[in-house]
XYZ file of C-alpha atoms in Angstrom:
445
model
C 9.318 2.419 32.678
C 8.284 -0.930 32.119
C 5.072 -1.617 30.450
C 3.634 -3.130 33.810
C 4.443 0.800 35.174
C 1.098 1.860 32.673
C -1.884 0.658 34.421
C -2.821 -1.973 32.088
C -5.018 -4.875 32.487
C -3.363 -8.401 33.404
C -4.577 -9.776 29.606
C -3.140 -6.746 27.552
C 0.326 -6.995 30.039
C 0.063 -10.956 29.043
C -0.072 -10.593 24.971
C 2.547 -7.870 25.327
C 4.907 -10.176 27.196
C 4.013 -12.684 24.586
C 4.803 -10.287 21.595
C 8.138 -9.596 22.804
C 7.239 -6.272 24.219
C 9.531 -5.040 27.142
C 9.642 -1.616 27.756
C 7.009 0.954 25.895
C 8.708 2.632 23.126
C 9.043 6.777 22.981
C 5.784 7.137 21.537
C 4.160 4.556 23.788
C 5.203 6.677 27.077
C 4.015 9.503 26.514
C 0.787 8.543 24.751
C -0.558 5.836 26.591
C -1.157 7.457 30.086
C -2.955 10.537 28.833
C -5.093 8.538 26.004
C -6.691 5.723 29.271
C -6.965 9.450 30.723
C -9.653 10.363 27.885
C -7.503 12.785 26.379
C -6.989 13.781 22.742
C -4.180 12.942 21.632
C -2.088 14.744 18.792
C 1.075 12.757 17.804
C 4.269 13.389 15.593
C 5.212 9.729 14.993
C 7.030 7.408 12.330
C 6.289 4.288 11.160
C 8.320 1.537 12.926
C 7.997 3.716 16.335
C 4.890 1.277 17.656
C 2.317 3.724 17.523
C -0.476 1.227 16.526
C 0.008 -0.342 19.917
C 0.314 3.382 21.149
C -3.175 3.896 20.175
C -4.839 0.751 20.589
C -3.483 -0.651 23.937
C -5.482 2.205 25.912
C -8.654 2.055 23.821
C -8.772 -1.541 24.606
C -8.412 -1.151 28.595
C -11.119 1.147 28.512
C -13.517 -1.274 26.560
C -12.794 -4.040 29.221
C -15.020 -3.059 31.641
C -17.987 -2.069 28.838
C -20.977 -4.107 27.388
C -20.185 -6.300 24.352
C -22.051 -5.554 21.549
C -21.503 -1.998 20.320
C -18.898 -0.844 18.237
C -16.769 1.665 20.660
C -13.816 2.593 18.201
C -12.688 3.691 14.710
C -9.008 3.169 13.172
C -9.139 5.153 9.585
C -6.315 4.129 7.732
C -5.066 5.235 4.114
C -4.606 1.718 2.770
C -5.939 -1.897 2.654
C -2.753 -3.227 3.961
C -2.193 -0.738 6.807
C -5.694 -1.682 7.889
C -4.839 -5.263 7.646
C -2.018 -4.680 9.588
C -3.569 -2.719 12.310
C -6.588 -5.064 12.692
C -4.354 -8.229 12.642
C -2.351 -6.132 15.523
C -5.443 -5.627 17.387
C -6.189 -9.140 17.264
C -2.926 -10.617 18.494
C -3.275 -7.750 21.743
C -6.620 -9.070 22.345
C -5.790 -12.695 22.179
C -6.692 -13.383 25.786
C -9.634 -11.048 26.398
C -13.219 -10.983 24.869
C -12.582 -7.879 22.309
C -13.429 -8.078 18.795
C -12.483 -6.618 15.880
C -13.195 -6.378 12.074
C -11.045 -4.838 8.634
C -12.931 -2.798 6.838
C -11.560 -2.156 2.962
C -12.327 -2.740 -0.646
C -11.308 -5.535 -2.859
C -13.082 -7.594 -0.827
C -16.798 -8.524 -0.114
C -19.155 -6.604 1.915
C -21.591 -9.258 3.306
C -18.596 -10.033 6.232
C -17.863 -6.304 6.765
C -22.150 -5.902 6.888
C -22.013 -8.509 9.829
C -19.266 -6.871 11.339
C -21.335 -3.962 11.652
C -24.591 -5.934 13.072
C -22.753 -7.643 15.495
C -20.976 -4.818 16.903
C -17.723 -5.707 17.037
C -15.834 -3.089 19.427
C -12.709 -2.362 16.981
C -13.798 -1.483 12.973
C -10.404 -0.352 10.955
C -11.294 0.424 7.726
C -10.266 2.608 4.637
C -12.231 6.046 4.161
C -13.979 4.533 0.463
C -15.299 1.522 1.681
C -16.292 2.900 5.390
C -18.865 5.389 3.252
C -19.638 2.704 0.987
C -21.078 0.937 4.077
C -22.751 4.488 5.452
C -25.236 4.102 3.021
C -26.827 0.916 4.333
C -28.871 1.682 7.505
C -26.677 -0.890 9.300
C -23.650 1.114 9.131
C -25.020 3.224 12.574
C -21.673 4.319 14.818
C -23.598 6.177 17.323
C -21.880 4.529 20.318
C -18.356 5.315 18.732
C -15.982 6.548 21.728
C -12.610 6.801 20.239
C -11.758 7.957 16.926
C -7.688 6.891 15.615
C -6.847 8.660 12.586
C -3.374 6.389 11.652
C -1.259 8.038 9.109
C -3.123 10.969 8.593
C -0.685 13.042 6.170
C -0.758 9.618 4.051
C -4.542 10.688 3.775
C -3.574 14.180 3.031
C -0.922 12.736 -0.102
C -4.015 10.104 -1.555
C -6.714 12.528 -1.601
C -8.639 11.275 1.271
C -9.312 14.377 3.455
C -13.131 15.196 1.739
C -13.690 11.390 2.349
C -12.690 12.341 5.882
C -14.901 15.243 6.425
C -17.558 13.042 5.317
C -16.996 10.271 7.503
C -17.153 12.702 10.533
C -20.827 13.440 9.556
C -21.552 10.189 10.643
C -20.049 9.924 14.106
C -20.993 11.610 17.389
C -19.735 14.455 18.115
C -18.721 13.824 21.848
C -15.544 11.167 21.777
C -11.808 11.288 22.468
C -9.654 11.700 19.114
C -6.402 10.177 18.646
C -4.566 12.185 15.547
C -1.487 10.465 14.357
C 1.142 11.513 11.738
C 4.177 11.084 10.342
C 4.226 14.941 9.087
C 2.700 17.665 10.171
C 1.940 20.327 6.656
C -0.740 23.007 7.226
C -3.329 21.500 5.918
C -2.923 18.404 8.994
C -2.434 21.300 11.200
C -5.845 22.909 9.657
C -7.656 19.111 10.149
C -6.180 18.809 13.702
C -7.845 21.833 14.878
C -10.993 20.806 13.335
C -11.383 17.493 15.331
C -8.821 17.700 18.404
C -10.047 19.132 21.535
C -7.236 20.720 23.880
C -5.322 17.580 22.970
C -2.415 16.163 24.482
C 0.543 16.850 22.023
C 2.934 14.258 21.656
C 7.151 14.566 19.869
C 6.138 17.246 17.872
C 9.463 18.681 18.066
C 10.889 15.958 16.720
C 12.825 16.136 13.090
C 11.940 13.981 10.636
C 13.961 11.490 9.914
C 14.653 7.270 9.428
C 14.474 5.416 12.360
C 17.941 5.167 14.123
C 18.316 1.738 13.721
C 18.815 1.785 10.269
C 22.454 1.576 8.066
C 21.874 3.574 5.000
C 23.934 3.265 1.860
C 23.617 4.239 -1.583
C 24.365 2.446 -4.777
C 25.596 4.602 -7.632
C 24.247 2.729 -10.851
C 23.474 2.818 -14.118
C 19.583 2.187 -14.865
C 20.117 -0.747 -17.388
C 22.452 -2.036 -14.703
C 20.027 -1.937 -11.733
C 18.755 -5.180 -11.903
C 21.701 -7.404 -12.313
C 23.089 -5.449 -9.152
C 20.089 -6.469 -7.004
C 20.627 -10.377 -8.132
C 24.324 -9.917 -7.658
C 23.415 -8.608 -4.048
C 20.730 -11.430 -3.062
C 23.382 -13.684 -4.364
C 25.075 -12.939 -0.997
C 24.426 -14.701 2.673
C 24.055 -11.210 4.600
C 20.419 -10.192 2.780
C 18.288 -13.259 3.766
C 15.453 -11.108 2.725
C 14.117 -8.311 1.081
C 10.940 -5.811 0.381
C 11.983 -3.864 -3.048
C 10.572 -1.097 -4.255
C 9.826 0.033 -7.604
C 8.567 3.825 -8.768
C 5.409 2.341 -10.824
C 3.610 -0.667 -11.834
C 5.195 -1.787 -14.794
C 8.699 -1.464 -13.710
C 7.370 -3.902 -10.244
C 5.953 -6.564 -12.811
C 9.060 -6.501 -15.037
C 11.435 -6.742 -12.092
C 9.210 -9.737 -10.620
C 9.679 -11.825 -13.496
C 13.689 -11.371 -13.649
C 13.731 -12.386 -10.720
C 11.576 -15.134 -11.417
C 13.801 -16.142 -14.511
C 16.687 -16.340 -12.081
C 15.227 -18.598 -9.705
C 15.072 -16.113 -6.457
C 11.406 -17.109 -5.168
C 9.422 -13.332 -5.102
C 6.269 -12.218 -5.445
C 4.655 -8.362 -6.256
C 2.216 -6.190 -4.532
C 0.968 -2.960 -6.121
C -2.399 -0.871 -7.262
C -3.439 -3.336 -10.210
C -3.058 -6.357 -7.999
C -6.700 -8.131 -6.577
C -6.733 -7.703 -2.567
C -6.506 -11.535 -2.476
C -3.693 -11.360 -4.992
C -1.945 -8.778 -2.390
C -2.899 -10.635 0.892
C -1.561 -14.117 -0.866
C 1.699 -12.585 -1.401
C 2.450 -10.564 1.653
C 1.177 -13.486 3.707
C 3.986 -15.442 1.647
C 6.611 -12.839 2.317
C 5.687 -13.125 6.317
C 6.135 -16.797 6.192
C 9.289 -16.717 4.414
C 8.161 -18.467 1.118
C 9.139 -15.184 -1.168
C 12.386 -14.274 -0.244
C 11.904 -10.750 -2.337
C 8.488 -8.733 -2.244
C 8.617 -6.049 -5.166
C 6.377 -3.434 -4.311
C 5.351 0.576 -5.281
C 4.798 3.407 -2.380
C 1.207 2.870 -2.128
C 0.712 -0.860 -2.248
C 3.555 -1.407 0.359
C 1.833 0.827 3.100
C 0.869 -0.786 6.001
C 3.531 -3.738 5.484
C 4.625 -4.650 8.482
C 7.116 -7.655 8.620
C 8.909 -8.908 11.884
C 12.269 -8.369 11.779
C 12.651 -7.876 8.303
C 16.805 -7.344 7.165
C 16.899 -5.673 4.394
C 14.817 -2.394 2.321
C 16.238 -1.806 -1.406
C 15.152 1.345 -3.248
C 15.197 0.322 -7.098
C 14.517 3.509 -8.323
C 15.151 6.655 -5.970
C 11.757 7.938 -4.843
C 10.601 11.520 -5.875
C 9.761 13.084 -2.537
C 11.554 12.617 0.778
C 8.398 11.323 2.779
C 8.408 8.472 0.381
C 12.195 7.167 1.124
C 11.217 7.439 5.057
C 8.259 5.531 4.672
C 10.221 3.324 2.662
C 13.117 2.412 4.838
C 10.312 2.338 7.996
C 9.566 -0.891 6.893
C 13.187 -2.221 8.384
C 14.637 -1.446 11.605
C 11.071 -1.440 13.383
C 10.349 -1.221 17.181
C 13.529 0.020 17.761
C 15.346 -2.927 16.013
C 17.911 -2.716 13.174
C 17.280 -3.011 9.463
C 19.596 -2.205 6.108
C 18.321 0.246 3.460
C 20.216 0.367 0.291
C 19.324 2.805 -2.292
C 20.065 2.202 -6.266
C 20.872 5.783 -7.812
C 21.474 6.654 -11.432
C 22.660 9.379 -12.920
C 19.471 10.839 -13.599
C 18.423 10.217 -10.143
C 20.897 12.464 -8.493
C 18.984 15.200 -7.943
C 15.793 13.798 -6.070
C 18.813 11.725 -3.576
C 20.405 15.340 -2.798
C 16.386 16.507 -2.110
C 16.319 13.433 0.097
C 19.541 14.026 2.017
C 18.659 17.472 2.514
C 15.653 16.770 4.150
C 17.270 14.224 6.642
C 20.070 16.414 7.305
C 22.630 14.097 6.169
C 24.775 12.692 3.444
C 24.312 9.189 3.071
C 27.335 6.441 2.490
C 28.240 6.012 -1.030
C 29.035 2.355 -1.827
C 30.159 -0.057 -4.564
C 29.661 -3.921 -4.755
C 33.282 -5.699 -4.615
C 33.511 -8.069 -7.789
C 30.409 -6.327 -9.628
C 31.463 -5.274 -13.307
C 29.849 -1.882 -13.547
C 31.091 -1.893 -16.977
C 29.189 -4.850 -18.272
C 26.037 -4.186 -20.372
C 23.521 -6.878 -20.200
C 22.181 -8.954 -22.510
C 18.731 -8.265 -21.824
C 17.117 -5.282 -20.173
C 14.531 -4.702 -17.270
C 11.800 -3.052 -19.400
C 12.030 -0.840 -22.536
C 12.389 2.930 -22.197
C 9.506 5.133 -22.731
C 10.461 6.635 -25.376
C 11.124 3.776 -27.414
C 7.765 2.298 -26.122
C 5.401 5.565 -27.353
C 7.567 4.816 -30.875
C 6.416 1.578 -30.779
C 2.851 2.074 -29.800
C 2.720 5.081 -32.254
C 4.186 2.830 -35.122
C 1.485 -0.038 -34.169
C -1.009 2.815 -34.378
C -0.099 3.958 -37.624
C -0.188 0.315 -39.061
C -3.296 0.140 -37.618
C -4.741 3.371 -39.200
C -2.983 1.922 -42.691
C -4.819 -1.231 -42.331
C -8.185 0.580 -41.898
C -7.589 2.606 -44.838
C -6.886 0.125 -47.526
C -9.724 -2.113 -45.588
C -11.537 0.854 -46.385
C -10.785 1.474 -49.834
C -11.493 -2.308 -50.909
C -14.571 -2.386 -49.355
C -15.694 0.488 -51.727
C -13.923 -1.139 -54.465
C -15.915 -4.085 -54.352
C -19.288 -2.056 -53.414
C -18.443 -0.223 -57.174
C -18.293 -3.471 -59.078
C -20.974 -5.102 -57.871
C -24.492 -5.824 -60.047
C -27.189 -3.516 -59.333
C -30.321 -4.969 -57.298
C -33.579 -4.566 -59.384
C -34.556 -1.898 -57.481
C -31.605 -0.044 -58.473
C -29.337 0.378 -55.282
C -25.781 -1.118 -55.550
C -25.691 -4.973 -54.500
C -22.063 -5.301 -52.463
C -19.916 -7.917 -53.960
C -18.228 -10.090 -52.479
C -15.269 -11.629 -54.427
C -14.094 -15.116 -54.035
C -16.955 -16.296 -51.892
C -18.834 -19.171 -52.879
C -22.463 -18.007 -53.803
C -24.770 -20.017 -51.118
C -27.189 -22.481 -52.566
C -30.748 -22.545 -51.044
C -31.358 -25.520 -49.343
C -34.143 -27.158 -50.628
C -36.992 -28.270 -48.087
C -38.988 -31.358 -48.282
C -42.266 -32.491 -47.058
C -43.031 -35.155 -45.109
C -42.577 -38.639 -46.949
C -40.041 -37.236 -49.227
């Protein structure tokens, strides 16, 4: 079925045409009719399977034919990025009709998310923190909400956000259509589900979790101090034009930046201690193709959405499943095809056999032709914990040994010093020039 076969206005058909958007996806299908129907909708879908547009295409048909003026719909979204992405997605569907939309998220300043509010925009995505940051000013009033998207809701479930979610609800009307989307389904999705869906329109629920099909797996058996010289060796070759690279934490993301940095490959990182600007500087960068690599962590990278995008490397192997199909949905999206190569070290063995177990398959085992696995490297990618809490506990103690001989000469010099007339101890202070008073003079002198 073509996308003209789903009753859509002439202006949504025209920006999907525009888009590159042919045929509706899987997920598209089968949730578009029911959703312009006014149905719930409860849907089982991955990343990369063009949900967003699943969700927001009928939405904005509906809100043709309203007033302006009023805000009609509410995309919750686990990250900043995802809502950037979803919001910048709204706006590039709604290039050639009168909808508006706004982002809604911290980092940022509130006096053009207030406005948003005032003005009614029809579309607000936001983030759970910062939408009940803005519930507290009377502006913040939803009461002509109609649709309600909740967009990666078991990503909510993994950050903590479900009491944020509850909360949220308190502040919408009880009478709209709910559009539940996730990746996973665990009971306590089911549980939240039930809560807000109303006889709701299921949608792939039987399907098995798993990478999008589009995707060539292989897996890198490496040794940790060698991980980084096999990732320049790799983008030293034509066939990876570009890549998003993730890291397990912060530190390991910063470290990895600046070897590449030293070796000339133009990248740039996104992750938790990064300013939003910081992260919307460098993921706009990425887009345009001025960072060939974009280091990133699980949570910072959610929501990146990049057209077309060649190549996902896992640095370190993540520690759940979820997290390596979230990963490798960032390639091979809208039924396109994408790379995902996977760095494993000895140590990491056991969370890759968790991971293949999950997907029901073994994945490729691979070597580079002409790398020296051998080789140790001069220098090394960051220093291991252990040998970090040394040092910081060595630095402590000097520290603590510092304090205590500052300590004992302070009372050295407080036991030599003259007496004051009145009898208390007067501190010395050796080897300091005693002050002379300055003298004042009158006027005339």
């Amino acid at each position: 079925m073509p996308f003209t076969g789903l009753g859509l206005d002439p202006a949504l058909l025209r920006a999907t045409r525009e888009l590159g958007f042919t045929r509706p996806t899987p997920v598209q299908k089968d949730a578009i009719p029911p959703a312009l129907a006014g149905r719930d909708i409860l849907a089982c879908a991955m990343t990369g399977s063009g949900k967003t547009a699943a969700f927001l295409l009928p939405m904005m048909q509906r809100f043709l034919a309203k007033r302006r003026g009023v805000t009609r719909a509410l995309v919750l979204t686990p990250t900043r990025e995802l809502a950037a992405q979803v919001d910048a997605h709204f706006a590039e569907l709604a290039v050639h009709t009168p909808l508006t939309g706004a982002a809604v998220f911290g980092g940022v300043g509130m006096g053009p998310q207030e406005h948003a509010f005032r003005s009614g925009v029809d579309v607000i995505v936001a983030t759970p923190g910062r939408l009940l940051d803005h519930f507290r000013h009377p502006y913040a009033k939803l009461e002509h909400l109609d649709v309600l998207v909740l967009d990666e809701a078991d990503r909510m479930l993994d950050m903590g956000f479900l009491p944020d979610i509850r909360r949220v609800l308190r502040h919408l009307p009880a009478r709209r259509q709910t559009l539940f989307f996730s990746a996973t389904m665990p009971p306590p999705i089911v549980g939240l589900a039930r809560e807000m869906l109303r006889d709701p329109v299921t949608v792939n629920l039987e399907r098995k979790v798993a990478p999008a099909v589009g995707i060539t797996h292989a897996v890198y058996p490496v040794a940790q101090e060698l991980k980084s010289r096999l990732l320049l060796a790799l983008l030293q070759r034509d066939d990876v034009p570009q890549a998003l690279v993730f890291t397990r934490t912060k530190h390991r993301a910063n470290r990895l930046a600046q070897f590449l940095d030293r070796h000339r490959v133009p990248c740039e990182r996104i992750h938790g201690n990064r300013s939003q600007p910081q992260r919307t500087q460098a993921l706009a960068g990425f887009k345009a193709g001025r960072f060939r690599v974009l280091v990133a962590t699980d949570i910072a990278a959610r929501g990146i959405d990049v057209e077309a995008l060649s190549h996902v490397i896992n640095f370190d192997v993540p520690h759940v499943p979820d997290d390596y199909i979230h990963r490798v949905g960032r390639t091979a999206r809208a039924e396109m095809t994408g790379d995902a190569f996977t760095f494993v070290a000895p140590e990491e063995e056991g969370e890759l056999r968790a991971i293949e177990r999950a997907i029901g398959k073994q994945l490729p085992r691979v070597t580079l032709p002409g790398f020296d696995y051998t080789k140790r490297p001069a220098e090394r990618l960051e220093v291991p914990v252990g040998e970090r809490i040394a040092a910081i506990r060595a630095r402590k103690g000097d520290e603590r040994a510092r304090a205590r001989i500052n300590a004992e000469r302070r009372a050295q010099q407080t036991a030599a010093a003259p007496p004051r007339a009145d009898g208390t101890q007067q501190p010395a202070r050796p080897g300091m020039p005693r002050r002379r008073r300055r003298r004042r003079f009158g006027p005339g002198r």
